[in-house]
Amino acid sequence: MADGRILRTRISRPADNTTYGPALWSAVIGAHQLDVSEQNFWACVDRGLKPSRPGASPPVPPQALPADLVHQLLSKLKLSEAEVANLSRQQALDLMAAYWSKPIE
């Protein structure tokens, strides 16, 4: 989460094979574990709609460079951050492919 929290849930199976009751589901869905409304929870489960969360990180642009590729461009090719920021994904991949295809000296 944007505020540093990591939301997780864990539900053990009841020992007597009973079903989960409303109190357990409300604890899982609510602020104790997943921190979403029941409506948003089921929209996510049924339709894959991720819940909107205040302060959530913006979506990653489709052409964003992976962090490990950026690291390689900075450390192996010694490009500046400004140079890397101006590269398209394909340009970055082409530069690294050229670097990796050179014989080791």
mmCIF file with all atom_site columns, C-alpha atoms in Angstrom:
data_model
loop_
_atom_site.group_PDB
_atom_site.id
_atom_site.type_symbol
_atom_site.label_atom_id
_atom_site.label_alt_id
_atom_site.label_comp_id
_atom_site.label_asym_id
_atom_site.label_entity_id
_atom_site.label_seq_id
_atom_site.pdbx_PDB_ins_code
_atom_site.Cartn_x
_atom_site.Cartn_y
_atom_site.Cartn_z
_atom_site.occupancy
_atom_site.B_iso_or_equiv
_atom_site.pdbx_formal_charge
_atom_site.auth_seq_id
_atom_site.auth_comp_id
_atom_site.auth_asym_id
_atom_site.auth_atom_id
_atom_site.pdbx_PDB_model_num
ATOM 1   C CA . MET A 1 1   ? 0.000   0.000   0.000   1.00 0.00 ? 1   MET A CA 1
ATOM 2   C CA . ALA A 1 2   ? 1.091   3.602   -0.495  1.00 0.00 ? 2   ALA A CA 1
ATOM 3   C CA . ASP A 1 3   ? 1.238   4.046   3.279   1.00 0.00 ? 3   ASP A CA 1
ATOM 4   C CA . GLY A 1 4   ? 3.670   1.120   3.660   1.00 0.00 ? 4   GLY A CA 1
ATOM 5   C CA . ARG A 1 5   ? 1.163   -1.496  4.801   1.00 0.00 ? 5   ARG A CA 1
ATOM 6   C CA . ILE A 1 6   ? 1.142   -4.942  3.249   1.00 0.00 ? 6   ILE A CA 1
ATOM 7   C CA . LEU A 1 7   ? -2.320  -6.424  3.274   1.00 0.00 ? 7   LEU A CA 1
ATOM 8   C CA . ARG A 1 8   ? -2.545  -10.169 3.709   1.00 0.00 ? 8   ARG A CA 1
ATOM 9   C CA . THR A 1 9   ? -5.153  -12.597 4.780   1.00 0.00 ? 9   THR A CA 1
ATOM 10  C CA . ARG A 1 10  ? -5.051  -16.083 6.124   1.00 0.00 ? 10  ARG A CA 1
ATOM 11  C CA . ILE A 1 11  ? -7.989  -18.257 6.989   1.00 0.00 ? 11  ILE A CA 1
ATOM 12  C CA . SER A 1 12  ? -7.510  -21.669 8.514   1.00 0.00 ? 12  SER A CA 1
ATOM 13  C CA . ARG A 1 13  ? -10.081 -24.317 7.812   1.00 0.00 ? 13  ARG A CA 1
ATOM 14  C CA . PRO A 1 14  ? -12.415 -24.958 10.718  1.00 0.00 ? 14  PRO A CA 1
ATOM 15  C CA . ALA A 1 15  ? -11.579 -28.214 12.512  1.00 0.00 ? 15  ALA A CA 1
ATOM 16  C CA . ASP A 1 16  ? -15.148 -29.446 12.280  1.00 0.00 ? 16  ASP A CA 1
ATOM 17  C CA . ASN A 1 17  ? -15.596 -28.638 8.539   1.00 0.00 ? 17  ASN A CA 1
ATOM 18  C CA . THR A 1 18  ? -18.240 -25.994 9.239   1.00 0.00 ? 18  THR A CA 1
ATOM 19  C CA . THR A 1 19  ? -18.556 -23.062 6.875   1.00 0.00 ? 19  THR A CA 1
ATOM 20  C CA . TYR A 1 20  ? -17.128 -19.661 7.610   1.00 0.00 ? 20  TYR A CA 1
ATOM 21  C CA . GLY A 1 21  ? -19.526 -17.319 9.349   1.00 0.00 ? 21  GLY A CA 1
ATOM 22  C CA . PRO A 1 22  ? -20.296 -13.664 8.657   1.00 0.00 ? 22  PRO A CA 1
ATOM 23  C CA . ALA A 1 23  ? -18.123 -12.470 11.549  1.00 0.00 ? 23  ALA A CA 1
ATOM 24  C CA . LEU A 1 24  ? -15.023 -14.090 10.056  1.00 0.00 ? 24  LEU A CA 1
ATOM 25  C CA . TRP A 1 25  ? -15.722 -12.713 6.570   1.00 0.00 ? 25  TRP A CA 1
ATOM 26  C CA . SER A 1 26  ? -16.272 -9.235  7.955   1.00 0.00 ? 26  SER A CA 1
ATOM 27  C CA . ALA A 1 27  ? -12.892 -9.392  9.744   1.00 0.00 ? 27  ALA A CA 1
ATOM 28  C CA . VAL A 1 28  ? -11.136 -10.571 6.573   1.00 0.00 ? 28  VAL A CA 1
ATOM 29  C CA . ILE A 1 29  ? -12.783 -8.062  4.251   1.00 0.00 ? 29  ILE A CA 1
ATOM 30  C CA . GLY A 1 30  ? -12.742 -5.148  6.691   1.00 0.00 ? 30  GLY A CA 1
ATOM 31  C CA . ALA A 1 31  ? -9.943  -3.103  8.181   1.00 0.00 ? 31  ALA A CA 1
ATOM 32  C CA . HIS A 1 32  ? -8.347  -6.058  9.990   1.00 0.00 ? 32  HIS A CA 1
ATOM 33  C CA . GLN A 1 33  ? -6.979  -7.724  6.855   1.00 0.00 ? 33  GLN A CA 1
ATOM 34  C CA . LEU A 1 34  ? -7.983  -6.622  3.347   1.00 0.00 ? 34  LEU A CA 1
ATOM 35  C CA . ASP A 1 35  ? -9.355  -3.158  4.143   1.00 0.00 ? 35  ASP A CA 1
ATOM 36  C CA . VAL A 1 36  ? -12.071 -3.086  1.461   1.00 0.00 ? 36  VAL A CA 1
ATOM 37  C CA . SER A 1 37  ? -15.834 -2.822  1.461   1.00 0.00 ? 37  SER A CA 1
ATOM 38  C CA . GLU A 1 38  ? -17.821 -5.992  0.885   1.00 0.00 ? 38  GLU A CA 1
ATOM 39  C CA . GLN A 1 39  ? -19.092 -4.558  -2.413  1.00 0.00 ? 39  GLN A CA 1
ATOM 40  C CA . ASN A 1 40  ? -15.528 -3.892  -3.644  1.00 0.00 ? 40  ASN A CA 1
ATOM 41  C CA . PHE A 1 41  ? -14.368 -7.297  -2.435  1.00 0.00 ? 41  PHE A CA 1
ATOM 42  C CA . TRP A 1 42  ? -17.002 -9.168  -4.442  1.00 0.00 ? 42  TRP A CA 1
ATOM 43  C CA . ALA A 1 43  ? -16.504 -6.924  -7.499  1.00 0.00 ? 43  ALA A CA 1
ATOM 44  C CA . CYS A 1 44  ? -12.847 -7.961  -7.391  1.00 0.00 ? 44  CYS A CA 1
ATOM 45  C CA . VAL A 1 45  ? -13.643 -11.652 -6.926  1.00 0.00 ? 45  VAL A CA 1
ATOM 46  C CA . ASP A 1 46  ? -16.434 -11.805 -9.506  1.00 0.00 ? 46  ASP A CA 1
ATOM 47  C CA . ARG A 1 47  ? -15.238 -9.337  -12.149 1.00 0.00 ? 47  ARG A CA 1
ATOM 48  C CA . GLY A 1 48  ? -11.534 -8.760  -11.436 1.00 0.00 ? 48  GLY A CA 1
ATOM 49  C CA . LEU A 1 49  ? -12.100 -5.073  -10.579 1.00 0.00 ? 49  LEU A CA 1
ATOM 50  C CA . LYS A 1 50  ? -9.326  -4.002  -8.247  1.00 0.00 ? 50  LYS A CA 1
ATOM 51  C CA . PRO A 1 51  ? -10.532 -1.853  -5.360  1.00 0.00 ? 51  PRO A CA 1
ATOM 52  C CA . SER A 1 52  ? -9.700  1.807   -5.516  1.00 0.00 ? 52  SER A CA 1
ATOM 53  C CA . ARG A 1 53  ? -7.458  2.694   -2.615  1.00 0.00 ? 53  ARG A CA 1
ATOM 54  C CA . PRO A 1 54  ? -6.684  6.211   -1.396  1.00 0.00 ? 54  PRO A CA 1
ATOM 55  C CA . GLY A 1 55  ? -3.058  7.096   -1.964  1.00 0.00 ? 55  GLY A CA 1
ATOM 56  C CA . ALA A 1 56  ? -2.469  4.023   -4.103  1.00 0.00 ? 56  ALA A CA 1
ATOM 57  C CA . SER A 1 57  ? 0.424   4.121   -6.512  1.00 0.00 ? 57  SER A CA 1
ATOM 58  C CA . PRO A 1 58  ? -0.509  5.177   -10.033 1.00 0.00 ? 58  PRO A CA 1
ATOM 59  C CA . PRO A 1 59  ? -0.666  2.404   -12.610 1.00 0.00 ? 59  PRO A CA 1
ATOM 60  C CA . VAL A 1 60  ? 2.620   1.560   -14.312 1.00 0.00 ? 60  VAL A CA 1
ATOM 61  C CA . PRO A 1 61  ? 2.683   2.792   -17.927 1.00 0.00 ? 61  PRO A CA 1
ATOM 62  C CA . PRO A 1 62  ? 2.766   -0.120  -20.389 1.00 0.00 ? 62  PRO A CA 1
ATOM 63  C CA . GLN A 1 63  ? 6.109   0.969   -21.851 1.00 0.00 ? 63  GLN A CA 1
ATOM 64  C CA . ALA A 1 64  ? 7.814   1.591   -18.481 1.00 0.00 ? 64  ALA A CA 1
ATOM 65  C CA . LEU A 1 65  ? 11.272  0.090   -18.195 1.00 0.00 ? 65  LEU A CA 1
ATOM 66  C CA . PRO A 1 66  ? 11.687  -2.727  -15.665 1.00 0.00 ? 66  PRO A CA 1
ATOM 67  C CA . ALA A 1 67  ? 13.847  -1.761  -12.697 1.00 0.00 ? 67  ALA A CA 1
ATOM 68  C CA . ASP A 1 68  ? 16.483  -4.405  -13.456 1.00 0.00 ? 68  ASP A CA 1
ATOM 69  C CA . LEU A 1 69  ? 16.838  -3.077  -17.016 1.00 0.00 ? 69  LEU A CA 1
ATOM 70  C CA . VAL A 1 70  ? 17.252  0.478   -15.716 1.00 0.00 ? 70  VAL A CA 1
ATOM 71  C CA . HIS A 1 71  ? 19.900  -0.782  -13.292 1.00 0.00 ? 71  HIS A CA 1
ATOM 72  C CA . GLN A 1 72  ? 21.805  -2.455  -16.140 1.00 0.00 ? 72  GLN A CA 1
ATOM 73  C CA . LEU A 1 73  ? 21.649  0.695   -18.281 1.00 0.00 ? 73  LEU A CA 1
ATOM 74  C CA . LEU A 1 74  ? 22.977  2.803   -15.420 1.00 0.00 ? 74  LEU A CA 1
ATOM 75  C CA . SER A 1 75  ? 25.642  0.411   -14.166 1.00 0.00 ? 75  SER A CA 1
ATOM 76  C CA . LYS A 1 76  ? 26.858  -1.424  -17.284 1.00 0.00 ? 76  LYS A CA 1
ATOM 77  C CA . LEU A 1 77  ? 26.422  1.257   -19.951 1.00 0.00 ? 77  LEU A CA 1
ATOM 78  C CA . LYS A 1 78  ? 27.024  4.168   -17.566 1.00 0.00 ? 78  LYS A CA 1
ATOM 79  C CA . LEU A 1 79  ? 24.079  6.122   -18.975 1.00 0.00 ? 79  LEU A CA 1
ATOM 80  C CA . SER A 1 80  ? 22.751  9.033   -16.950 1.00 0.00 ? 80  SER A CA 1
ATOM 81  C CA . GLU A 1 81  ? 19.307  8.879   -15.389 1.00 0.00 ? 81  GLU A CA 1
ATOM 82  C CA . ALA A 1 82  ? 18.153  11.546  -17.859 1.00 0.00 ? 82  ALA A CA 1
ATOM 83  C CA . GLU A 1 83  ? 19.369  9.446   -20.794 1.00 0.00 ? 83  GLU A CA 1
ATOM 84  C CA . VAL A 1 84  ? 17.601  6.358   -19.467 1.00 0.00 ? 84  VAL A CA 1
ATOM 85  C CA . ALA A 1 85  ? 14.410  8.343   -18.871 1.00 0.00 ? 85  ALA A CA 1
ATOM 86  C CA . ASN A 1 86  ? 14.351  9.342   -22.536 1.00 0.00 ? 86  ASN A CA 1
ATOM 87  C CA . LEU A 1 87  ? 14.684  5.790   -23.873 1.00 0.00 ? 87  LEU A CA 1
ATOM 88  C CA . SER A 1 88  ? 11.768  3.784   -25.154 1.00 0.00 ? 88  SER A CA 1
ATOM 89  C CA . ARG A 1 89  ? 11.520  0.220   -23.975 1.00 0.00 ? 89  ARG A CA 1
ATOM 90  C CA . GLN A 1 90  ? 12.711  -1.043  -27.368 1.00 0.00 ? 90  GLN A CA 1
ATOM 91  C CA . GLN A 1 91  ? 15.682  1.347   -27.426 1.00 0.00 ? 91  GLN A CA 1
ATOM 92  C CA . ALA A 1 92  ? 16.721  0.216   -23.947 1.00 0.00 ? 92  ALA A CA 1
ATOM 93  C CA . LEU A 1 93  ? 16.433  -3.446  -24.934 1.00 0.00 ? 93  LEU A CA 1
ATOM 94  C CA . ASP A 1 94  ? 18.413  -2.840  -28.139 1.00 0.00 ? 94  ASP A CA 1
ATOM 95  C CA . LEU A 1 95  ? 21.212  -1.090  -26.223 1.00 0.00 ? 95  LEU A CA 1
ATOM 96  C CA . MET A 1 96  ? 21.496  -3.917  -23.721 1.00 0.00 ? 96  MET A CA 1
ATOM 97  C CA . ALA A 1 97  ? 21.298  -6.588  -26.436 1.00 0.00 ? 97  ALA A CA 1
ATOM 98  C CA . ALA A 1 98  ? 24.210  -4.891  -28.225 1.00 0.00 ? 98  ALA A CA 1
ATOM 99  C CA . TYR A 1 99  ? 26.159  -4.751  -24.951 1.00 0.00 ? 99  TYR A CA 1
ATOM 100 C CA . TRP A 1 100 ? 25.483  -8.399  -24.097 1.00 0.00 ? 100 TRP A CA 1
ATOM 101 C CA . SER A 1 101 ? 26.360  -9.604  -27.590 1.00 0.00 ? 101 SER A CA 1
ATOM 102 C CA . LYS A 1 102 ? 29.902  -8.149  -27.466 1.00 0.00 ? 102 LYS A CA 1
ATOM 103 C CA . PRO A 1 103 ? 32.691  -10.585 -26.657 1.00 0.00 ? 103 PRO A CA 1
ATOM 104 C CA . ILE A 1 104 ? 34.170  -10.301 -23.171 1.00 0.00 ? 104 ILE A CA 1
ATOM 105 C CA . GLU A 1 105 ? 37.481  -8.521  -23.274 1.00 0.00 ? 105 GLU A CA 1
#
